[in-house]
Short mmCIF file of C-alpha atoms in Angstrom, two decimals:
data_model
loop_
_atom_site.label_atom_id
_atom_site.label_comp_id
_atom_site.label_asym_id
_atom_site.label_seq_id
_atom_site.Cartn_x
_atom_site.Cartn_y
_atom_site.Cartn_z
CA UNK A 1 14.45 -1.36 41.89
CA UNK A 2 13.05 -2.68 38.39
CA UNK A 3 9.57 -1.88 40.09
CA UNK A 4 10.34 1.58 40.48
CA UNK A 5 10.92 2.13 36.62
CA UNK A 6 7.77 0.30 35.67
CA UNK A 7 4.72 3.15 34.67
CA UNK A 8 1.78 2.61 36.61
CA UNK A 9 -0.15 4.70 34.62
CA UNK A 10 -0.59 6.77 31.57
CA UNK A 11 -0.14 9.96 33.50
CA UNK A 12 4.11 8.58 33.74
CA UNK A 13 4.64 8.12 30.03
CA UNK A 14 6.99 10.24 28.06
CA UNK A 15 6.13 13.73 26.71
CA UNK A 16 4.67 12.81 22.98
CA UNK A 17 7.69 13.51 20.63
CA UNK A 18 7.89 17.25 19.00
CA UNK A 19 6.53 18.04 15.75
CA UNK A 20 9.58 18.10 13.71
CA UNK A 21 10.80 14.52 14.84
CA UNK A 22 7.81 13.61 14.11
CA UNK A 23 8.13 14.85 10.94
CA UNK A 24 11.78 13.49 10.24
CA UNK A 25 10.82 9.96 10.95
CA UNK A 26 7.43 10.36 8.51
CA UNK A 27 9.37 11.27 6.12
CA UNK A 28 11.98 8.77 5.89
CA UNK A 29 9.18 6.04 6.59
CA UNK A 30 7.12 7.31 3.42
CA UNK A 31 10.23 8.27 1.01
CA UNK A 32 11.00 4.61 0.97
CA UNK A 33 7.04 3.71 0.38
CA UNK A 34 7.56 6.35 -2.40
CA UNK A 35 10.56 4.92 -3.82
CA UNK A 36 8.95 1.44 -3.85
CA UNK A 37 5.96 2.30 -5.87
CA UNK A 38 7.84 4.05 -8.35
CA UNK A 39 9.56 1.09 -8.83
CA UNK A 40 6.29 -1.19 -9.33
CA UNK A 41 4.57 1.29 -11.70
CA UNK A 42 8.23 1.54 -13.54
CA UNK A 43 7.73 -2.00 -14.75
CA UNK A 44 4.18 -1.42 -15.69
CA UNK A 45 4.90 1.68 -17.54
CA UNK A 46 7.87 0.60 -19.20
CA UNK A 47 7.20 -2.72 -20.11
CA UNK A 48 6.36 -1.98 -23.76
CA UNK A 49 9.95 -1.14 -24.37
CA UNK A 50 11.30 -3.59 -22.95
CA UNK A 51 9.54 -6.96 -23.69
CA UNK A 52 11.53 -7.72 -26.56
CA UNK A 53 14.92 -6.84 -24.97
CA UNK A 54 14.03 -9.82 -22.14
CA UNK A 55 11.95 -12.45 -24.43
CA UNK A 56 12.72 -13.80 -27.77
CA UNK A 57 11.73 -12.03 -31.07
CA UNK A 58 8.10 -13.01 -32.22
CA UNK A 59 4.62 -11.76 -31.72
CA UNK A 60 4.53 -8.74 -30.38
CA UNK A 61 1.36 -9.66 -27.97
CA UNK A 62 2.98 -12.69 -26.95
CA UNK A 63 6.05 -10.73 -26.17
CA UNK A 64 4.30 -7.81 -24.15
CA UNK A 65 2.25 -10.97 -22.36
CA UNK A 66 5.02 -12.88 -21.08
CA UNK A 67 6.14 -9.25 -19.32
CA UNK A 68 2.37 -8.87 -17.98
CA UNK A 69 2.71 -12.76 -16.80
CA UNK A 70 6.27 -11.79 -15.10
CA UNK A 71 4.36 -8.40 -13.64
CA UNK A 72 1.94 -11.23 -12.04
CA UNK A 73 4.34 -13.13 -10.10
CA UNK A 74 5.51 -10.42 -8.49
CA UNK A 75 1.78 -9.50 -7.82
CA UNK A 76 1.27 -13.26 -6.15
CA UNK A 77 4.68 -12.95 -4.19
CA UNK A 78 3.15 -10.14 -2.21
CA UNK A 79 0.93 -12.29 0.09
CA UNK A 80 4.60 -14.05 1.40
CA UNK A 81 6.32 -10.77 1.65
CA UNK A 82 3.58 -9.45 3.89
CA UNK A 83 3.70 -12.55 6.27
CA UNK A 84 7.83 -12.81 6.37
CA UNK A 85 8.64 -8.90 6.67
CA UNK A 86 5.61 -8.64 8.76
CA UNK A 87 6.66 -11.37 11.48
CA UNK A 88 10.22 -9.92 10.87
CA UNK A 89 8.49 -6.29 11.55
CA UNK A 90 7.35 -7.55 15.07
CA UNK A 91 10.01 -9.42 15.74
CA UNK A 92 13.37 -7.35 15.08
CA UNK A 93 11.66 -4.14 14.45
CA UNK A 94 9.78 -1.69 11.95
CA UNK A 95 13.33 0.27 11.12
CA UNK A 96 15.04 -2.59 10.30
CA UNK A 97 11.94 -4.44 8.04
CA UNK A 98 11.48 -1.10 6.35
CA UNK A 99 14.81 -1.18 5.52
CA UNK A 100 15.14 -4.32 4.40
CA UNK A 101 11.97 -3.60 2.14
CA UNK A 102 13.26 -0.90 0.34
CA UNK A 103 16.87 -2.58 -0.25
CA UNK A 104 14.64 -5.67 -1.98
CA UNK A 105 13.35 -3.55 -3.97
CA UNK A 106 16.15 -1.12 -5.54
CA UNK A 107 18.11 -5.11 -5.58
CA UNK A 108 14.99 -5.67 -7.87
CA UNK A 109 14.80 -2.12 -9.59
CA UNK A 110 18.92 -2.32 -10.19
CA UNK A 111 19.19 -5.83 -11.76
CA UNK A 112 16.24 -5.32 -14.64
CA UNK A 113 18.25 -1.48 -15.25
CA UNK A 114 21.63 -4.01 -15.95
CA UNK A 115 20.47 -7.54 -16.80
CA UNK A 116 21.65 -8.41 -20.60
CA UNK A 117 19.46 -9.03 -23.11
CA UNK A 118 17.93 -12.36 -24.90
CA UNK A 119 20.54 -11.76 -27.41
CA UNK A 120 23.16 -11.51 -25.46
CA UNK A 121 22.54 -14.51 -22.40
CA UNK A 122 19.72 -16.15 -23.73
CA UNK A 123 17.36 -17.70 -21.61
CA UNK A 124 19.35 -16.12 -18.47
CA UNK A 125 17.63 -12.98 -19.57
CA UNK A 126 13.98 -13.61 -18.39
CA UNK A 127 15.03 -15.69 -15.62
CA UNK A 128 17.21 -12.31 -14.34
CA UNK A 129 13.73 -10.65 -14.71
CA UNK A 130 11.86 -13.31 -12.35
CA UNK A 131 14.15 -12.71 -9.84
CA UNK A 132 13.93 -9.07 -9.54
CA UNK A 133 10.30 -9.14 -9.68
CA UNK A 134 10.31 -11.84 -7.24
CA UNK A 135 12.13 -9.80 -5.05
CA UNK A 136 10.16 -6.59 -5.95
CA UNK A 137 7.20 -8.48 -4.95
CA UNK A 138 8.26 -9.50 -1.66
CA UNK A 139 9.37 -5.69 -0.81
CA UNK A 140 6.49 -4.38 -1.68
CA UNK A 141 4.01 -7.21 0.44
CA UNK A 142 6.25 -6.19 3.16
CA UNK A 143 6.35 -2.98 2.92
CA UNK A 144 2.65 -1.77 3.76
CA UNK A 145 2.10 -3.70 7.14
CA UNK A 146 5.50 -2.19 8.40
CA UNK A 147 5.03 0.96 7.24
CA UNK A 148 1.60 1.14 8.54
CA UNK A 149 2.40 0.08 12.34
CA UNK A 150 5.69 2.54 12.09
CA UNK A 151 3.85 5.63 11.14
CA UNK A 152 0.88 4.75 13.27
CA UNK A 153 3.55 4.23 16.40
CA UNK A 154 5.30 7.51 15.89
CA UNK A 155 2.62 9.84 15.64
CA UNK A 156 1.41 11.94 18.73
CA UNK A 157 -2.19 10.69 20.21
CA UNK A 158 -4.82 12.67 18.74
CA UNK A 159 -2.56 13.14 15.27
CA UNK A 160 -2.30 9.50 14.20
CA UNK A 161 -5.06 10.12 11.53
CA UNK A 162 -3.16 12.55 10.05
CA UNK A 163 0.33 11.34 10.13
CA UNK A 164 -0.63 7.71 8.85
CA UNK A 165 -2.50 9.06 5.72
CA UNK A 166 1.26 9.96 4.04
CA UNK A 167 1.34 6.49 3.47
CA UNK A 168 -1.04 6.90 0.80
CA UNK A 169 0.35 10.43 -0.38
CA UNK A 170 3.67 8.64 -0.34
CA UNK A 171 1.99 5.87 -2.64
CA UNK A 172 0.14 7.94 -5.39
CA UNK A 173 3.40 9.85 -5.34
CA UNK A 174 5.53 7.01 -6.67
CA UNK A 175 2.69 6.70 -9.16
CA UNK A 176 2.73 9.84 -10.48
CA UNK A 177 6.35 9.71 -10.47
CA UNK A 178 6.77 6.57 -12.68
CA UNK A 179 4.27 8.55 -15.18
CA UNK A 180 6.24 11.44 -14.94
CA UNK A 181 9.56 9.89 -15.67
CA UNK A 182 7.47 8.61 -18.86
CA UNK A 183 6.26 11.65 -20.14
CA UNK A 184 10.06 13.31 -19.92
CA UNK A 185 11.24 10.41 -22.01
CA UNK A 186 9.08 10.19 -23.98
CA UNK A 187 9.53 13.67 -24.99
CA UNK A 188 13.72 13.69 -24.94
CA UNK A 189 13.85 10.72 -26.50
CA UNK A 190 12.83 8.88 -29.94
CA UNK A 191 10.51 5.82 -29.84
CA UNK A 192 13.89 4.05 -30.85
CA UNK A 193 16.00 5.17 -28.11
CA UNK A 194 13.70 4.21 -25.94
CA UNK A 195 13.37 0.93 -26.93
CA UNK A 196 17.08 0.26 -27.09
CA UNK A 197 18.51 1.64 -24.16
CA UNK A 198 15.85 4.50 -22.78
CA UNK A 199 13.67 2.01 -20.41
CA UNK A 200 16.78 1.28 -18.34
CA UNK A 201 16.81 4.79 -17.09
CA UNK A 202 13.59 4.95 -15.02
CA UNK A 203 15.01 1.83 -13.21
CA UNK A 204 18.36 3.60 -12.67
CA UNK A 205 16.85 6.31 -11.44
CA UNK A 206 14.31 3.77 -8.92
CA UNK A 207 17.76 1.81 -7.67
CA UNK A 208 19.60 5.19 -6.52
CA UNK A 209 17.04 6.30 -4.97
CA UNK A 210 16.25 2.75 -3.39
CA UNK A 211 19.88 3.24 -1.88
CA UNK A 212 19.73 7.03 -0.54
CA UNK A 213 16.67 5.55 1.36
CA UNK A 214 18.34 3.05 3.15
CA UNK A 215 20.85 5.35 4.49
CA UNK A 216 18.19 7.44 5.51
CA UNK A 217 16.01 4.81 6.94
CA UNK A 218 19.28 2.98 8.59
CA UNK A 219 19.16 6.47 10.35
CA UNK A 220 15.56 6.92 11.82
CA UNK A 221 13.97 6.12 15.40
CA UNK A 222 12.75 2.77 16.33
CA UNK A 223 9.32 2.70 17.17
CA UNK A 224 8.59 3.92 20.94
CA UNK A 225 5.94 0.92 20.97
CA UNK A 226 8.40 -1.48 19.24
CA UNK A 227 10.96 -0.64 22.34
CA UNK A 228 8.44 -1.45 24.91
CA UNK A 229 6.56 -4.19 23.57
CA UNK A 230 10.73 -5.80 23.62
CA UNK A 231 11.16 -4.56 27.19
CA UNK A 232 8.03 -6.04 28.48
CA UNK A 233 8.82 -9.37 26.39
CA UNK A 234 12.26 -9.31 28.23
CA UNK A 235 10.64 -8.40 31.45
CA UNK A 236 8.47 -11.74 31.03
CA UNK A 237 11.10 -13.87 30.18
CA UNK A 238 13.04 -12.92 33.05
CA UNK A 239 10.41 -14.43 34.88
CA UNK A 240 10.70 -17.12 37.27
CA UNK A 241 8.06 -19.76 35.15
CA UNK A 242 5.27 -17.71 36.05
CA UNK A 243 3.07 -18.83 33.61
CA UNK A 244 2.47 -20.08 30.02
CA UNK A 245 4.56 -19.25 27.06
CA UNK A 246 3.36 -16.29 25.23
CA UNK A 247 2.19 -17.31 21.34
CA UNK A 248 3.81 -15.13 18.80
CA UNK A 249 3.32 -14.64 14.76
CA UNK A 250 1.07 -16.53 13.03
CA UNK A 251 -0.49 -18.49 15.90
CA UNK A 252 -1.38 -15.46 18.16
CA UNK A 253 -2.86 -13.90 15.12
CA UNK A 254 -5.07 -16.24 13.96
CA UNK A 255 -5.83 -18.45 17.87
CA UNK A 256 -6.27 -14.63 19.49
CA UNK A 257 -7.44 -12.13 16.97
CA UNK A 258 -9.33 -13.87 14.63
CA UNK A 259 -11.95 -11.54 14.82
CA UNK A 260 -9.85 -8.31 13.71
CA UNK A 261 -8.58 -9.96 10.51
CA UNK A 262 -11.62 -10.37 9.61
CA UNK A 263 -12.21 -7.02 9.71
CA UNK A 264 -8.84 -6.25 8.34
CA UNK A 265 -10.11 -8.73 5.12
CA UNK A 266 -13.63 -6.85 4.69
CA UNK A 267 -12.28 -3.45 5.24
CA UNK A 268 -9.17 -3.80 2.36
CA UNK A 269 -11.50 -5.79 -0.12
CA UNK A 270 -13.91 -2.88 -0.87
CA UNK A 271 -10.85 -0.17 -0.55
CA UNK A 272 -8.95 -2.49 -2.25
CA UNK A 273 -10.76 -2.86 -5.43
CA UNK A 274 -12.19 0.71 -6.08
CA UNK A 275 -8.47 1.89 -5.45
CA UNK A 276 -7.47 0.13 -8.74
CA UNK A 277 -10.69 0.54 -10.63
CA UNK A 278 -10.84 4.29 -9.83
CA UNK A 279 -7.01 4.76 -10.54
CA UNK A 280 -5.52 1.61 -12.88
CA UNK A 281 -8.43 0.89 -14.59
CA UNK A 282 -10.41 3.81 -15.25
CA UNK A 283 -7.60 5.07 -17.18
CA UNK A 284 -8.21 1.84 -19.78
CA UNK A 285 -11.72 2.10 -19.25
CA UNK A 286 -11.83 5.81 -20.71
CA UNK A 287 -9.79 5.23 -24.01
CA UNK A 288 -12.13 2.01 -24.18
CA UNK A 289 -15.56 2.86 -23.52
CA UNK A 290 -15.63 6.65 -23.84
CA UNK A 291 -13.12 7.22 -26.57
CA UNK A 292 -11.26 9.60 -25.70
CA UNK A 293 -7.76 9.72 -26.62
CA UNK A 294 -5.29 8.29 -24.65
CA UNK A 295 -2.74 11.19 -24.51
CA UNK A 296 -5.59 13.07 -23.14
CA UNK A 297 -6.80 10.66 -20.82
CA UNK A 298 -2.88 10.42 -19.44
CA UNK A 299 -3.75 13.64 -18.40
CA UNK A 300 -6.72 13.13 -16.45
CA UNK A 301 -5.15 10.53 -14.73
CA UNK A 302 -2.46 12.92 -14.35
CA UNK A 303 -4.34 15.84 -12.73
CA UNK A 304 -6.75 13.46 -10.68
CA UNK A 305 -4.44 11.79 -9.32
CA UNK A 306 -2.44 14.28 -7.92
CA UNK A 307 -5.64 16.11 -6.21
CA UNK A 308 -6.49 12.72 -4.91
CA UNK A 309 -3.40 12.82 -3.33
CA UNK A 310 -3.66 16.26 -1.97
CA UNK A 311 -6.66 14.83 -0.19
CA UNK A 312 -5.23 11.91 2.03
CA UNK A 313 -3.54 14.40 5.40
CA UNK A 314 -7.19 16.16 5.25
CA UNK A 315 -9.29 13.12 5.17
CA UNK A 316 -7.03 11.75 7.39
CA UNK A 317 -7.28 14.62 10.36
CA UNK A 318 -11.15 14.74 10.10
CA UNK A 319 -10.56 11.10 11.42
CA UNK A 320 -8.72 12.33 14.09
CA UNK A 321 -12.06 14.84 14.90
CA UNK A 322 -15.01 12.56 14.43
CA UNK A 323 -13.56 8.97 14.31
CA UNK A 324 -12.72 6.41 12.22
CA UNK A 325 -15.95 5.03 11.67
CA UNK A 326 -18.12 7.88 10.04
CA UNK A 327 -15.16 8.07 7.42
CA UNK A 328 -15.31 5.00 6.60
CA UNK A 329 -19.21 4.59 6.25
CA UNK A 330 -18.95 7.76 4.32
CA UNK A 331 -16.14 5.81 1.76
CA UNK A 332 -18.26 2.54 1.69
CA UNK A 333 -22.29 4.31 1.50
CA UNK A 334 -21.06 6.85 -1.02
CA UNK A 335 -19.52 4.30 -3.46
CA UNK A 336 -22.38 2.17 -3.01
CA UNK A 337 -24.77 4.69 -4.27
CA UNK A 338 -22.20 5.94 -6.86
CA UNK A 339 -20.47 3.58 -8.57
CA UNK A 340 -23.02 2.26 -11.25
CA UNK A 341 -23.68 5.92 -11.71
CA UNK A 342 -20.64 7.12 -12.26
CA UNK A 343 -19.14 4.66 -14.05
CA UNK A 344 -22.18 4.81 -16.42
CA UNK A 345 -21.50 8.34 -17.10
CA UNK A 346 -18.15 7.82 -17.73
CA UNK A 347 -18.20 6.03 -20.01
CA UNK A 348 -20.52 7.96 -22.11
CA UNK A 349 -18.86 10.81 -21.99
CA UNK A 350 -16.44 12.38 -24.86
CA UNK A 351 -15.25 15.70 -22.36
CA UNK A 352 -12.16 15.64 -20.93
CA UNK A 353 -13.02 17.77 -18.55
CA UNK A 354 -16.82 16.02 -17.25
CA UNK A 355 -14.47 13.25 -17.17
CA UNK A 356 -11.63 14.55 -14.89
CA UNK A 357 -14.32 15.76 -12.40
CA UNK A 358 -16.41 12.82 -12.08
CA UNK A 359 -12.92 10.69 -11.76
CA UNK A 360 -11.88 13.64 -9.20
CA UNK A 361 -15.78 12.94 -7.10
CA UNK A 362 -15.16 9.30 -7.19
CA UNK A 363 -11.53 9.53 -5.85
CA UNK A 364 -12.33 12.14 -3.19
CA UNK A 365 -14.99 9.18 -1.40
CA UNK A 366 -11.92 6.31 -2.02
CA UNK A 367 -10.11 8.98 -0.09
CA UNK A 368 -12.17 8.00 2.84
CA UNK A 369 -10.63 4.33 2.75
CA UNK A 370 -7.31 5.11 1.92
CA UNK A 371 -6.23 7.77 4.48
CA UNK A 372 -7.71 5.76 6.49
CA UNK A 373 -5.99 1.88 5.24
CA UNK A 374 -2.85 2.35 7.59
CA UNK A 375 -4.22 3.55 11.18
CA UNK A 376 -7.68 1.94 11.12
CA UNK A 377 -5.89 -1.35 10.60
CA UNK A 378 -3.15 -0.72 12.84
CA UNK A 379 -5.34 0.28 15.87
CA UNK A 380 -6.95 -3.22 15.78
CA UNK A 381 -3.81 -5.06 17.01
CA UNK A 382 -1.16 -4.96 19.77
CA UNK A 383 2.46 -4.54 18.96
CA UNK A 384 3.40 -8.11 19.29
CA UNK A 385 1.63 -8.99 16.03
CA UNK A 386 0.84 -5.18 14.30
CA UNK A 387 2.74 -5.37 11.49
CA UNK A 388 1.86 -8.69 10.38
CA UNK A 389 -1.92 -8.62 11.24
CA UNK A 390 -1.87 -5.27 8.81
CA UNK A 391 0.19 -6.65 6.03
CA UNK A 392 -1.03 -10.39 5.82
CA UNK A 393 -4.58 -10.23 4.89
CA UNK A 394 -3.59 -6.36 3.08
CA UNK A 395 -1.12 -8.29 1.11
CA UNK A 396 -3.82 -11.37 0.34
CA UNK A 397 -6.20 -8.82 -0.59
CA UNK A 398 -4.13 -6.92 -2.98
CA UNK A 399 -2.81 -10.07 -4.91
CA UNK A 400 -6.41 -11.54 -5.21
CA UNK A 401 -8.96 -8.97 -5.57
CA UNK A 402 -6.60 -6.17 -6.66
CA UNK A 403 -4.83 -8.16 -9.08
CA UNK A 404 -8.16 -9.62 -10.90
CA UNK A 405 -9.99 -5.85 -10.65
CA UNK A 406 -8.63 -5.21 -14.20
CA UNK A 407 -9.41 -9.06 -15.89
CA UNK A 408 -12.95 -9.19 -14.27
CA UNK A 409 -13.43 -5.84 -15.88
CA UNK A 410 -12.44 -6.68 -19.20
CA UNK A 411 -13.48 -9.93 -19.28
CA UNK A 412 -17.57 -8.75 -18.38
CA UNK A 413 -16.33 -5.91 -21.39
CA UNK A 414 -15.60 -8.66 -24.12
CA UNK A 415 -18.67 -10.47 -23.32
CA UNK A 416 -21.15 -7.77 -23.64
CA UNK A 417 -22.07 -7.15 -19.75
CA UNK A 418 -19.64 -4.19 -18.48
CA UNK A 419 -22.73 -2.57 -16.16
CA UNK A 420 -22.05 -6.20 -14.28
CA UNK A 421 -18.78 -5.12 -13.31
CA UNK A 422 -20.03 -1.46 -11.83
CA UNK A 423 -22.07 -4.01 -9.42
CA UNK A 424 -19.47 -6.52 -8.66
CA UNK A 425 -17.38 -3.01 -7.35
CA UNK A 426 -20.46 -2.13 -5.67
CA UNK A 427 -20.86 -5.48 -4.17
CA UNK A 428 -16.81 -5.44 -2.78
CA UNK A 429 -17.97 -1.91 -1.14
CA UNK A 430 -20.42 -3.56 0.69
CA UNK A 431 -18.30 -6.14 2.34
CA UNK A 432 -16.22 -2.77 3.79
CA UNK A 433 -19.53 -1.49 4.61
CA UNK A 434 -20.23 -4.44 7.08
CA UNK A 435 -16.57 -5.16 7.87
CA UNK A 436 -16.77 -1.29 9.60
CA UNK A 437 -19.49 -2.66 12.02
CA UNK A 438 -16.71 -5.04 13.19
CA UNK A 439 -14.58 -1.92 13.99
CA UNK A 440 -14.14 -0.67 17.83
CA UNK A 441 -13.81 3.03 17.51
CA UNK A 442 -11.30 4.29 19.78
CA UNK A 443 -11.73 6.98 22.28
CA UNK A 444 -9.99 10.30 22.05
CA UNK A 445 -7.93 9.22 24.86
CA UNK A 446 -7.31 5.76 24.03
CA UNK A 447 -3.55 4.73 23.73
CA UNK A 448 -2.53 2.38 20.78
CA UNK A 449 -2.54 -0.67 22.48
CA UNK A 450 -5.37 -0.37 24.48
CA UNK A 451 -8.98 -0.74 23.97
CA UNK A 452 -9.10 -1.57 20.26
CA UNK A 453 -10.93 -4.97 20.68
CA UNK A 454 -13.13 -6.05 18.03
CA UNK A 455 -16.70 -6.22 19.05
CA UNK A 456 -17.08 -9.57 20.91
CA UNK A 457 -13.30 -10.48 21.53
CA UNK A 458 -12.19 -11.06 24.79
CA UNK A 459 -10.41 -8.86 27.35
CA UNK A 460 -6.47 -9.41 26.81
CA UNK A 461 -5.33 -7.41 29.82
CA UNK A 462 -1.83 -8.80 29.05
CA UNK A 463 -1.71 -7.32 25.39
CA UNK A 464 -1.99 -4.03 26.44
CA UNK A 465 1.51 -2.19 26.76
CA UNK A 466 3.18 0.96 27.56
CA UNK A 467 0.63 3.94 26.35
CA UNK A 468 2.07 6.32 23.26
CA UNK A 469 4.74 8.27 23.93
#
């Protein structure tokens, strides 16, 4: 009998799954993040070779602005990818959006590596660029909310802390890739090789890769959660007209957790914006305020970023230990306190190596937010809608407050008031501060789908599904 099959309680479920599977399907879920922002900071790092290959010959500003305008629309394009490939997530499944995601994006990464020149097809040239970037965009607005409720789905109870903070290893990573692939170039190859056929390679090199990790992400488990949350959606519909049609998407996310995005906004706007002015930015900000050279501060960025990294899985388990929550306050009080501080002595200091450690102390408390960006989101929402309640507003976020972090900054630079900026980071900070009060901290033995409420909401008995397995 059907009956017979159902669990009745937790005690039923499936054994959790063993270590290495656990591991196998990590890894393909965060090899694809990896590949994706490799790709992204490709175009950043690269673009001053190429904006003259894609635009016509003039001013070099105006050349290296229309790439930066291009760079923008893909930027602006995330907000729809993280609504389409996050409904598409929790509809079809996360295996099958992440690998859609990452085939965008090498699409993207292998059309700038072949598209012709201005010389060659004219205006053709920069419209092939829109397109890619378009498509770049979308992959990458996509790409977080999926990733996010996959890892957070596979991962044993008690480890999800832990397992979901590769997302961010797997993000820095493509970072410090992209740089890499510059500073090999740039060392086996002239400025003029470079800037006739050099750039392609890094996008080569992002397109193959795009393509091994589809294969391997065609390959991986579907989500244990995904499978039920389908089962008990076929169970319902098998119904005999018991009841009212269950809302899906967009309209269950905003009519029955309104309350979580909320949270989901506050928490990403702080994290959000001291990501990129503690990793994008600062980088400027040294060879700008503090003067110090800028092959030296490429490596600071270098070496701080890659420590920052190192930090995510060990943030990420003390979450696991003492809760969400505390992390978060920690991320949130300690760059309150100090970010005018450290961003004052930053900037007036001249050693590289005063400035690698106070970039490593401000990194280690954005740690606390970004270990923490996939499975504190992801434990707010039931499967039905986890994929796009994480990537929406994480995707809105990004393309607003991430993508004006840098312009406010320079903007309060060139008219004389660059300590208001320190404040307007420490002001974003806040708003995670009080967007953490909003979050339900789970309890040890909670199961994914069950009990992560937002303070005030009311009881959905029907939301909660099978327990992790």
């Amino acid at each position: 009998m059907p009956q017979s099959r159902t669990p009745t309680a937790p005690t039923s479920a499936t054994p959790p799954p063993g270590r290495s599977r656990v591991t196998a399907n990590v890894v393909r879920g965060c090899l694809g993040n990896l590949v994706e922002w490799y790709d992204w900071f490709a175009y950043a790092t690269f673009s001053i070779y190429f904006a003259s290959v894609f635009f016509p010959e003039g001013d070099r500003t105006a050349q290296l602005l229309s790439t930066a305008v291009v760079f923008a629309v893909g930027f602006f394009m995330r907000p729809l990818g993280g609504w389409l490939l996050g409904a598409y997530a929790d509809r079809f499944g996360r295996r099958r959006a992440l690998t859609l995601s990452v085939t965008l994006m090498s699409a993207g990464s292998l059309t700038i590596a072949l598209a012709p020149g201005h010389d060659v097809i004219g205006l053709w040239a920069p419209a092939l660029l829109v397109l890619a970037r378009l498509a770049q965009g979308l992959s990458v607005g996509g790409e977080f909310g999926s990733s996010a409720s996959y890892l957070s789905e596979v991962a044993p109870e008690g480890q999800r802390g832990f397992w979901s903070s590769f997302q961010y290893v797997s993000i820095v990573m493509g970072q410090l890739a992209a740089l890499l692939v510059a500073i090999v170039l740039q060392h086996l190859l002239s400025e003029d090789q470079l800037q006739s056929w050099g750039w392609r390679v890094p996008f080569v090199i992002g397109a193959a890769a795009g393509l091994v990790v589809m294969y391997l992400r065609r390959s991986m488990e579907e989500s244990e959660h995904f499978e039920k949350e389908q089962a008990r959606t076929a169970a319902q519909g098998n119904g005999a007209g018991s009841g009212v049609r269950e809302r899906k998407g967009l309209v269950a996310l905003f009519a029955e957790y309104p309350r979580q995005l909320l949270a989901v906004f506050g928490l990403a706007i702080g994290g959000t914006v001291a990501f990129y002015t503690y990793t994008t930015y600062l980088q400027k900000y040294l060879v700008n305020t503090a003067g110090i050279p800028k092959s030296t501060v490429t490596l600071i960025g270098f070496a701080a970023l890659f420590v920052y990294m190192l930090m995510q899985p060990a943030v990420g388990a003390l979450s696991d230990r003492v809760g969400r929550r505390p992390v978060m306050f920690a991320f949130s009080g300690g760059c309150m306190l100090l970010t005018v501080p450290l961003m004052t002595l930053l900037g007036r200091t001249s050693s590289p190596w005063i400035a690698f450690l106070l970039m490593t102390v401000a990194l280690t408390f954005v740690t606390g937010y970004s270990a923490l960006a996939a499975i504190i989101k992801a434990e707010m929402f039931p499967t039905k809608v986890r994929a796009l309640g994480v990537g929406l507003p994480h995707a809105l976020v990004t393309a607003t407050f991430g993508g004006l972090t840098e312009p406010i900054a320079l903007a309060l630079k060139g008219g004389g008031r660059e300590n208001l900026f320190f404040w307007y980071v420490t002001g974003c900070v806040g708003l995670t501060f009080l967007a953490t009060l909003l979050v339900r901290e789970p309890s040890r033995t909670s199961h994914l789908d069950g009990g992560t409420e937002a303070p005030g909401a009311s009881p959905q008995p029907s939301r909660t599904t099978a327990p992790l397995a």
